[in-house]
XYZ file of C-alpha atoms in Angstrom:
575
model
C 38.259 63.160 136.367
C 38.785 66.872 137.216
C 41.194 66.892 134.549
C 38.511 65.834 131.869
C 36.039 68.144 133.286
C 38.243 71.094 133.252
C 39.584 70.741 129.642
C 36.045 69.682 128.563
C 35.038 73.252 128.952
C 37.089 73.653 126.038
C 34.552 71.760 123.467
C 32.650 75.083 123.629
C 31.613 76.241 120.557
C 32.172 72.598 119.350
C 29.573 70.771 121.376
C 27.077 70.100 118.381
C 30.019 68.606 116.030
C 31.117 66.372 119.461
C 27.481 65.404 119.695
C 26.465 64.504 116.147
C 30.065 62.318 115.759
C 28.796 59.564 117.821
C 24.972 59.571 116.544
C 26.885 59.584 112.894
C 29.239 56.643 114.135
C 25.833 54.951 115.373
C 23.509 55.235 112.028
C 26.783 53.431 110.935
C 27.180 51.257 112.995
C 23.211 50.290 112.506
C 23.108 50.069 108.620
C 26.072 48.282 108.401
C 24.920 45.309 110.528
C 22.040 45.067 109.032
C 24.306 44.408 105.484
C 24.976 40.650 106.824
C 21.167 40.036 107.193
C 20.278 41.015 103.903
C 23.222 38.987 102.414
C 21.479 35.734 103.960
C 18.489 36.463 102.551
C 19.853 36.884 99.354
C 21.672 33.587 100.313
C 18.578 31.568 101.218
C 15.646 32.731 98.794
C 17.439 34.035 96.388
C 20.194 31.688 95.263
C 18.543 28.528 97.058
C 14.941 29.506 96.328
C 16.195 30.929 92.385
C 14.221 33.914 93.123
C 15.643 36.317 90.685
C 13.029 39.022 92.411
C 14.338 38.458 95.736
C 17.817 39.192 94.823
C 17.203 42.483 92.975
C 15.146 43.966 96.015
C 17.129 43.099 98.630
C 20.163 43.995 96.516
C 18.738 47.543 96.212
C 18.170 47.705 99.826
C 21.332 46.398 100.717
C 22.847 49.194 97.663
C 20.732 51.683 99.875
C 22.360 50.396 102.959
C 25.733 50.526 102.070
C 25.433 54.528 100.611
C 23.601 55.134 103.878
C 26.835 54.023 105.452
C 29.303 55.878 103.153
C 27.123 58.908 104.165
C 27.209 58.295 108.343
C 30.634 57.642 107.714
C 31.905 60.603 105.701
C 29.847 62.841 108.471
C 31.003 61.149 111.249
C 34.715 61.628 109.857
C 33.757 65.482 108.809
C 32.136 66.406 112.373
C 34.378 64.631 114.533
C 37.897 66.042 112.251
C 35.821 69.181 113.127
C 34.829 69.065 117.183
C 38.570 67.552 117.654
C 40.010 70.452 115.597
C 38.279 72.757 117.449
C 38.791 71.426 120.896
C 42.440 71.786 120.187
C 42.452 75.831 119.131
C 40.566 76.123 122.120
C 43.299 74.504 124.442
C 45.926 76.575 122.326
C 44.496 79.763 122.392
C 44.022 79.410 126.206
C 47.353 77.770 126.985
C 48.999 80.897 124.814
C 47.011 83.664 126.359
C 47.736 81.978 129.675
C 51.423 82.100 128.928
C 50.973 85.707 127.937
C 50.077 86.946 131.785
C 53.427 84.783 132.641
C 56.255 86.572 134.449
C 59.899 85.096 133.593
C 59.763 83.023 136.981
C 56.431 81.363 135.628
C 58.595 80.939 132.293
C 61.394 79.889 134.624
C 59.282 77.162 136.040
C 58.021 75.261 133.274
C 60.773 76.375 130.590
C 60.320 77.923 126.763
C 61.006 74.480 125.663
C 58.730 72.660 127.794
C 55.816 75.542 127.185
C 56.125 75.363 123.222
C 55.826 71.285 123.912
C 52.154 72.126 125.329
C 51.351 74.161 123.078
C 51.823 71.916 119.864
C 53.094 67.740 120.518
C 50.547 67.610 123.754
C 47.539 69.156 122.232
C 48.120 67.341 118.977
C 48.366 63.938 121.191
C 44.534 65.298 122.593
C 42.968 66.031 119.429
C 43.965 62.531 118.243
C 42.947 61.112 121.783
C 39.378 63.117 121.258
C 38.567 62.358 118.153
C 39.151 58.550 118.852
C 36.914 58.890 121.901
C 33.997 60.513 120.017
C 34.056 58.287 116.825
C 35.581 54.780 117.720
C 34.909 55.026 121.288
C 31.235 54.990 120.062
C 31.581 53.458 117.123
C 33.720 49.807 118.350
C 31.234 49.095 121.418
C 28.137 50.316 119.609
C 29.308 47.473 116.846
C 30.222 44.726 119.296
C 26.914 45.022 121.239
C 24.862 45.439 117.627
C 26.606 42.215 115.942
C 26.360 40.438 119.568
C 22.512 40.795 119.854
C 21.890 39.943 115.666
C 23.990 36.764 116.623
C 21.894 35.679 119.546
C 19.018 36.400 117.617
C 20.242 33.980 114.918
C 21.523 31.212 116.611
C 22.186 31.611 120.692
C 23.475 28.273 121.146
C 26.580 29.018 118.242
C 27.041 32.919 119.625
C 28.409 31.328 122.836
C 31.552 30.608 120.581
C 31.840 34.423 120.693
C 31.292 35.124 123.903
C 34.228 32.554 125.001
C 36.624 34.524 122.613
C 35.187 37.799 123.975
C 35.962 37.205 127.314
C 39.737 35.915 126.519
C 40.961 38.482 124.870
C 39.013 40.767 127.763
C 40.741 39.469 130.095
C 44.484 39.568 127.975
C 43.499 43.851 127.424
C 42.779 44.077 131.040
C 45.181 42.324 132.768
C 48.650 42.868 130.521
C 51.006 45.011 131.876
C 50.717 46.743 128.020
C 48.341 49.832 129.442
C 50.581 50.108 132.564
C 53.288 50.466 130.722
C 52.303 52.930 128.105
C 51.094 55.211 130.902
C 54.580 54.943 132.831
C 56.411 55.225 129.268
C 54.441 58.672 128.418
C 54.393 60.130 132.414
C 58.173 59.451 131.747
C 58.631 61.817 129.239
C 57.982 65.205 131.825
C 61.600 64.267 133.696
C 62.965 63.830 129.834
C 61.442 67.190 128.961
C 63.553 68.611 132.001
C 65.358 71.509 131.349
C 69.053 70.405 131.095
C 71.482 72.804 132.388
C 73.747 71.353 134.729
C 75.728 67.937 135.378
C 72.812 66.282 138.295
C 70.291 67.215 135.715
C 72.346 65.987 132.732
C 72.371 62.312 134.523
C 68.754 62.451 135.790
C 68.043 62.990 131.819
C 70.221 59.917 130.675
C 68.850 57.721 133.454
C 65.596 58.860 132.139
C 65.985 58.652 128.451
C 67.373 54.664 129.485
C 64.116 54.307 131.239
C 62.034 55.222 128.174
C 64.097 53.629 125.867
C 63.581 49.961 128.211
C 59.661 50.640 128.988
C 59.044 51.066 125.169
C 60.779 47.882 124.312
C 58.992 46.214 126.785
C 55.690 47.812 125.058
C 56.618 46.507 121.583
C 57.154 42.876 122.836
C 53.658 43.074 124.581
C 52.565 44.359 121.019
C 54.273 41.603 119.499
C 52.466 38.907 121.583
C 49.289 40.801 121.881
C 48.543 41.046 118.147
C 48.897 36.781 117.096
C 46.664 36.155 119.782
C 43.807 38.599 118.875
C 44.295 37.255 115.033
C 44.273 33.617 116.862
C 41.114 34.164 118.766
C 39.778 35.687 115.454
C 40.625 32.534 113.348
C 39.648 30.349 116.093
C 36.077 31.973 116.192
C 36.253 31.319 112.146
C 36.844 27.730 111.809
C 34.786 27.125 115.008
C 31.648 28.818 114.318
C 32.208 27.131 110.499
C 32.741 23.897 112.229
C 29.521 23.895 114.576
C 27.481 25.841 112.013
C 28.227 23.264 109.030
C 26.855 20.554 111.354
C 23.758 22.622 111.922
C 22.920 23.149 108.809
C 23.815 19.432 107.944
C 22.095 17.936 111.159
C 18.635 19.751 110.918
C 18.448 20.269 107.099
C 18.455 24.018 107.454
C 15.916 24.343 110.134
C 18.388 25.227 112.561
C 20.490 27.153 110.805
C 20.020 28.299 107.488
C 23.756 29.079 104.788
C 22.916 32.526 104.919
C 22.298 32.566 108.775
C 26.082 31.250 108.682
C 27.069 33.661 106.535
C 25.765 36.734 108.790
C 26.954 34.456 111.924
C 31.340 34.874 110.160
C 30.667 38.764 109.082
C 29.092 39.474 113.029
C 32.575 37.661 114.478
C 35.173 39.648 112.421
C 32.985 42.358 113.758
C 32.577 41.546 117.238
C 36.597 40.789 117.376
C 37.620 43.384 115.638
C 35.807 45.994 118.049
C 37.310 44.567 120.757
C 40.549 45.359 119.636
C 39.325 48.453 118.171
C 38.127 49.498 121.580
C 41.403 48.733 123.336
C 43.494 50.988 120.683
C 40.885 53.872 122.075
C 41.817 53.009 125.877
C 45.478 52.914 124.989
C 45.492 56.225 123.424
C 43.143 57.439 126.017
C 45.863 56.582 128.653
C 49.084 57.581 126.198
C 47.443 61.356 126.341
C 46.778 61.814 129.994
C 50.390 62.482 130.455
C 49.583 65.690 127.627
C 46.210 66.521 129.655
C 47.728 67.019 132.685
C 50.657 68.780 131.620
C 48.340 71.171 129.400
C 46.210 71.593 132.509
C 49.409 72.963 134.852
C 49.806 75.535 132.274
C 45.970 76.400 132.242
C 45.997 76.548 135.952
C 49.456 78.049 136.774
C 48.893 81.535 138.740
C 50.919 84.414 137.395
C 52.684 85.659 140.559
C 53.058 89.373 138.918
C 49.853 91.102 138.469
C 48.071 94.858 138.481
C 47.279 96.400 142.448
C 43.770 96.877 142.766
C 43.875 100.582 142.153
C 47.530 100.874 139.750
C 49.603 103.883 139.018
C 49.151 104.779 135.321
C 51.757 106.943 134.116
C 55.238 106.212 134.687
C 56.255 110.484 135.949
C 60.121 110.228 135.086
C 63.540 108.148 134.712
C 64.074 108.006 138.643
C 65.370 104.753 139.860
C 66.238 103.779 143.132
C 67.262 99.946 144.644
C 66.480 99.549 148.538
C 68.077 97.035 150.417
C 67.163 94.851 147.729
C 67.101 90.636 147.758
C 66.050 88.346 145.121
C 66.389 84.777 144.721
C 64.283 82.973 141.127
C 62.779 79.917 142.452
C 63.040 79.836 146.615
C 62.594 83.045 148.547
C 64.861 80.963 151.497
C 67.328 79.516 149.093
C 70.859 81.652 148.728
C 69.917 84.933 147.144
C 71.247 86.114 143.674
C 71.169 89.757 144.657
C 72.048 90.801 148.141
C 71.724 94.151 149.700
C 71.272 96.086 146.696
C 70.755 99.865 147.969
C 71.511 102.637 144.999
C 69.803 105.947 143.928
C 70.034 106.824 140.302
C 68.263 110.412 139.151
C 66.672 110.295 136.202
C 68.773 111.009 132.904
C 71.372 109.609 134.751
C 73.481 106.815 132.393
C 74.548 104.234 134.323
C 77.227 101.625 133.597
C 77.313 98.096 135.091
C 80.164 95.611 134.261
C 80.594 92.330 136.322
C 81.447 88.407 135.776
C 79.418 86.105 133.965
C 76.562 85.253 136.985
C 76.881 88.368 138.832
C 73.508 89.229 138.883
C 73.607 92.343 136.356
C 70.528 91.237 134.221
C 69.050 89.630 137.390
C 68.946 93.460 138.779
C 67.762 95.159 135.349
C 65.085 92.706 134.888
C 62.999 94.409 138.641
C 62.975 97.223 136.995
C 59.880 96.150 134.545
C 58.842 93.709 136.660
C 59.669 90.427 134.922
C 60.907 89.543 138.867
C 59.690 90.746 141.641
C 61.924 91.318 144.481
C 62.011 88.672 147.600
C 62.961 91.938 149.866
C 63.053 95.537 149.802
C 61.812 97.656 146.834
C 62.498 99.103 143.359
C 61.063 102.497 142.582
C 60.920 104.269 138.931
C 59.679 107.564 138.866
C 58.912 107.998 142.989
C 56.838 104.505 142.773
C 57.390 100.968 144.073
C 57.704 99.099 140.567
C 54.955 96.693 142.318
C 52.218 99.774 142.336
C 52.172 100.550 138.531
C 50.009 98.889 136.161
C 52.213 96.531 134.208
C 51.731 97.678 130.957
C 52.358 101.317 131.642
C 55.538 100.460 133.808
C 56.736 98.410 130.775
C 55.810 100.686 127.931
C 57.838 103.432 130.508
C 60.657 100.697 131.097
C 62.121 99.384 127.569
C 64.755 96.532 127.696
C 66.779 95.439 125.104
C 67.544 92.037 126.443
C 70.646 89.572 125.867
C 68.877 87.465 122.965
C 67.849 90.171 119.920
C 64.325 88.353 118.566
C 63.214 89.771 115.294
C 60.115 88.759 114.124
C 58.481 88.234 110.616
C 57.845 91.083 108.749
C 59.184 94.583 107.165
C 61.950 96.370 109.789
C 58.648 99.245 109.742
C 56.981 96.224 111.060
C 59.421 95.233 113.917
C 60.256 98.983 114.872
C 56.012 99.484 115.499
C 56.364 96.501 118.063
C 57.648 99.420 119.957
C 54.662 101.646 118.784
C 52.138 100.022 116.483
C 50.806 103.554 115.442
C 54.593 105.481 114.877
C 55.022 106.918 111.845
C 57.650 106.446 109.180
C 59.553 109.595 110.178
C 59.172 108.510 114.166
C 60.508 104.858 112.744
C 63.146 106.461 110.753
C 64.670 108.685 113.602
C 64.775 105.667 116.002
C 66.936 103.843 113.564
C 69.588 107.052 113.435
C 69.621 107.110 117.137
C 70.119 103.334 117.026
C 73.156 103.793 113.835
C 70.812 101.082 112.445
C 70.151 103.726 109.176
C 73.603 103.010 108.118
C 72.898 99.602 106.916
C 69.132 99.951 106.306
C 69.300 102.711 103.685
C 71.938 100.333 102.017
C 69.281 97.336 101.520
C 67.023 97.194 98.310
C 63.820 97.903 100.432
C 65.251 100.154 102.710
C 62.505 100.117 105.800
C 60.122 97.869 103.880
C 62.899 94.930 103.776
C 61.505 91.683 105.490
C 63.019 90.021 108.044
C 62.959 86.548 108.537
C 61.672 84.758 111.794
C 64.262 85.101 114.334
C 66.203 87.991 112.037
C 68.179 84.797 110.315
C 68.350 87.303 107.442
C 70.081 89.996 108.919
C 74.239 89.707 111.319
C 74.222 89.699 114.859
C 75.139 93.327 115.124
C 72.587 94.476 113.071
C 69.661 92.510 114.714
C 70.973 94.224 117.910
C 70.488 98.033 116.691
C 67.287 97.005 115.417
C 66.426 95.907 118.958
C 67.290 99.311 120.117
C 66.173 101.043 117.525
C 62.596 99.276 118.432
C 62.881 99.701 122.501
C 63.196 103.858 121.647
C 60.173 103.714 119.411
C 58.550 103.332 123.561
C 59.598 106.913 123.702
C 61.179 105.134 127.552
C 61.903 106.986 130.667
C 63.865 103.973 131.224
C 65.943 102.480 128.841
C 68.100 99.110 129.406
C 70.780 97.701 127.439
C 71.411 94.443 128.456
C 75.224 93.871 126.671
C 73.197 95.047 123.168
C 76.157 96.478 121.463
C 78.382 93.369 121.934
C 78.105 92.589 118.132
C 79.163 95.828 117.161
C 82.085 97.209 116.409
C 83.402 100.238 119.384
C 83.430 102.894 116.589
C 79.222 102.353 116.137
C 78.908 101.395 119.931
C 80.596 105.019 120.315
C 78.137 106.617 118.046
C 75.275 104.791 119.502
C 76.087 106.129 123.145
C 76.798 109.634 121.137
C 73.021 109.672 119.783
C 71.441 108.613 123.359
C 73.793 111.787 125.203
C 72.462 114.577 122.835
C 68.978 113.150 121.774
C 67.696 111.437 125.043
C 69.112 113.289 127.806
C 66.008 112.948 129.450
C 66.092 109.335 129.328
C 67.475 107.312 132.344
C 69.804 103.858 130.720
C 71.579 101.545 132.053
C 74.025 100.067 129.908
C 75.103 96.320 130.951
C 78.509 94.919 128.704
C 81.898 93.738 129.085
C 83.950 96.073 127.152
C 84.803 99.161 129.422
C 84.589 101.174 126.341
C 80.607 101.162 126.577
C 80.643 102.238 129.696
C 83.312 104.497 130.561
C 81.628 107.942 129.793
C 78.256 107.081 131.648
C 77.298 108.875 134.683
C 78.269 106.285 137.366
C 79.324 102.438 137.238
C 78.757 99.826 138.952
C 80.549 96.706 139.351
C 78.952 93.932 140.517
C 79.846 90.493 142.252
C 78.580 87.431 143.700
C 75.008 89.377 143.814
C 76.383 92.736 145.004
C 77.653 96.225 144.618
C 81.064 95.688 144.580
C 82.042 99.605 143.576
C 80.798 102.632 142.212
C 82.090 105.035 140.945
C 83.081 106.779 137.183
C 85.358 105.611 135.336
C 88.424 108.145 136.542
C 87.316 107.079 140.067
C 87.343 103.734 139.377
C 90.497 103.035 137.675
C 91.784 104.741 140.708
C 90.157 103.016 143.259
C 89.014 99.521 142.242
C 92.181 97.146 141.299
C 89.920 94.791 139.137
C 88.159 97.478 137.041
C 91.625 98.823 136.479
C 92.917 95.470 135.570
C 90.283 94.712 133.211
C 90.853 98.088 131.878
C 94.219 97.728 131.002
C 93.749 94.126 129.271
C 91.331 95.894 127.115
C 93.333 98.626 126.068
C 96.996 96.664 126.089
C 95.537 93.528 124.636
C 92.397 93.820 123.064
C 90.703 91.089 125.141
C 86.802 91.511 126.683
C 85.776 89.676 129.320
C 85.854 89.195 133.047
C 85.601 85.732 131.914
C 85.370 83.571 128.707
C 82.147 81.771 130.043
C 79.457 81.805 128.058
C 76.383 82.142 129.059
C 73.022 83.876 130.427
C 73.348 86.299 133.379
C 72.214 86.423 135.976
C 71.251 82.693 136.509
């Protein structure tokens, strides 16, 4: 119930649609059973009586009637497509701007998969839940009560005939395992959303994806059974009330029970039977989407752990950085941390190198410095401040991170460079690309800057998407600037102009440069190596290939061979 309450805050603006649905459903409901009365008048003293009159009135009427119900119909259908339509950009637009004041360890927690799941499947499975609820939910009891009161107002002793059937199938809805089922099926499907990275979770997903698979067979052979004996309660009302109502009419000469009274009496069963069933679909898809409601709700209620002081830093004053005695673990501050003891000072315009095997924490430690983590102990300060004391925008406007996957979005390149500053000019859009060598292949295209570029950048190679990335981060105009392995889809000869550009025409600029080839590094300012969560070395690279055996290793692989890594894994980071 505080489920429902909570996301029923989200009919605003749709409350008068949601309210006239059901009084819609209703006038249907109402004309419609009134159809079957007018028929047995027709029936009775029209045909019987051969009272031409008779039938031409009550024909108009029931004419009347029936485009009364084509109207409460077609508005029913129009408001409630409309209230469910806008309950559900209600949920999205609060799910999405709740995701939007997410750090990556709320992101972490529920997964990109799992989060674009809420945001489409499970509020597509409430819209079609809502919409049920507000037309057939009022629409299948509002009929069965209508047609059950006409009945005992024709004949009492022959409505008990539906009232047996009523209460059988009642009891079948009720007490199958069918809704039980469903629910377990659909609650099942958060473990098979899990995020599947390793081998325990890999067999938790099979054992669950067996589960499933089983409780949905099981469903479809309740289905199988359920359905002949709804249709065999149906037929069994049919020939019974035809049965008992045929002797009425016989017994008493029509004084009893009149043709036409029987007539209404068959319509008012299919009605009352169908409801019923009618009414269980709604409880069945009522119960299939509370699985969707309560995931939607965790996102809705989910607490960003990153948010502004009370009284935030608002300008970012330079490119200092400095770690102190730095831990961080992602999900348990007491579980084994990924960083340990981090403790460097880095002065700003300072280029700084790290290198380090696949899981050694290197984007782990670049991501504190915009905040996308926060730290578990110690501090990060940029510019004299604890990251922690800035507002977040300015500290990530002051911050820019090219990050491992290069997303490119929709639009002309002038349209993906002003993510970086929506109100840059060509020329400032133009000189980012030089500094980023991303000119060289831009000038070549038909469009030059005005190209478009697919979702995702699926128009454009790796190593181009990646300069555009930069080329965007340095349209921030950054104190900070992080490459997180950006140039590994270049070749070394535009790597080496890239790292040219950023040496004569942001020397001002403090960047950290994460990748495996020791070419991209080996000119910066300092390096660091890291391991297992720590600072293995530092050093430059002369000091380095004197000091460190594994940096001059991997050096002379490089250089002898032509190889890259540290290690052939694949993989993100840091995690």
């Amino acid at each position: 119930m505080a489920i429902m309450k909570k996301l029923a805050g989200y009919i605003r603006g749709f409350w008068k649609d949601t309210i006239l649905t059901p009084i819609f459903m209703l006038g249907e409901v109402v004309v419609e059973m009134i159809i079957p009365l007018l028929m047995a008048r027709i029936i009775d003293d029209g045909v019987y009586g051969r009272d031409m009159d008779t039938i031409v009135k009550v024909g108009i009427i029931m004419a009347c009637c029936a485009g009364a119900g084509l109207f409460f119909g077609v508005m029913g259908g129009k408001y409630g497509a409309s209230a469910s339509t806008g309950f559900a950009k209600n949920l999205r637009q609060a799910e999405f701007e709740s995701i939007q004041k997410y750090s990556f360890k709320n992101i972490d927690k529920f997964s990109s998969a799992s989060l674009i799941t809420r945001l489409t499947t499970d509020v597509t499975n409430l819209q079609n839940a809502f919409q049920m609820l507000i037309r057939m939910g009022m629409r299948a009891p509002a009929s069965l009560i209508v047609a059950m009161v006409l009945s005992l107002s024709i004949s009492p002793r022959l409505s008990m005939v539906y009232l047996f059937a009523v209460i059988v199938i009642a009891i079948f809805i009720l007490y199958d395992d069918l809704n039980a089922s469903v629910g377990e099926n659909v609650s099942g499907i958060r473990v098979v959303k899990a995020y599947v990275k390793e081998d325990y979770e890999k067999k938790r997903f099979h054992k669950a994806n067996e589960n499933l698979y089983h409780m949905f067979i099981k469903a479809e052979k309740l289905m199988v059974v359920a359905m002949p004996i709804m249709q065999a309660a149906v037929y069994a009302c049919i020939l019974l009330i035809s049965w008992f109502g045929a002797k009425m009419i016989v017994a008493s000469g029509e004084t009893e029970l009149t043709t036409g009274n029987l007539m209404s009496m068959l319509t008012y069963c299919m009605n009352i039977l169908m409801s019923l069933m009618m009414f269980a679909m709604v409880i069945v898809m009522i119960l299939m989407s509370t699985a969707s409601a309560k995931r939607i709700t965790e996102v809705l209620e989910e607490e960003p752990d990153i948010k502004n002081p009370e009284n935030p830093v608002m300008e970012v004053p330079d490119g200092s950085v400095v770690f102190k005695n730095v831990e961080f673990s992602y999900f348990d501050k007491y579980e084994e941390p990924v960083l340990k003891d981090i403790n460097v000072n880095i002065p700003s315009g300072t280029t700084v190198g790290i290198i380090g095997p696949t899981g050694s924490g290197k984007t782990t430690l670049v991501n504190l410095l915009s905040r996308l983590y926060d730290v578990n102990g110690g501090s990060v300060s940029v510019g004299g401040h604890d990251v922690r004391e800035y507002d977040v925008k300015a500290l990530r406007d002051s911050v820019s991170v090219v990050l491992q996957k290069n997303i490119l979005f929709s639009g002309s390149i002038y349209d993906n460079l002003r993510w970086g500053d929506k109100d840059a000019t060509d020329e400032e859009c133009q000189r980012a690309a030089r500094l980023a060598c991303a000119d060289e292949f831009i000038d070549r295209m038909p469009d030059g800057y005005d190209t478009w570029i697919e979702q995702g950048g699926t128009n454009v190679s790796g190593g181009q998407r990646q300069r555009l990335c930069i080329a965007r981060a340095l349209m921030k105009h950054p104190k900070v600037l992080v490459l997180d392995d950006s140039t590994s889809a270049v070749d070394t000869a535009t790597d080496a102009k890239i790292r040219k550009a950023f040496r004569e025409e942001i020397p001002g600029t403090t960047k950290f440069i994460i990748a495996q080839r020791i070419s991209s590094v080996q000119d910066a300012d300092t390096i660091l190596i890291m391991d297992d969560g720590k600072i293995a070395a530092r050093g430059t690279h002369e000091e380095l290939l004197k000091t460190n055996d594994m940096y001059r290793e991997l050096y002379e692989s490089q250089t002898g061979q032509g190889s890259g890594d540290f290690d052939k894994t694949s993989g993100k980071d840091g995690e």
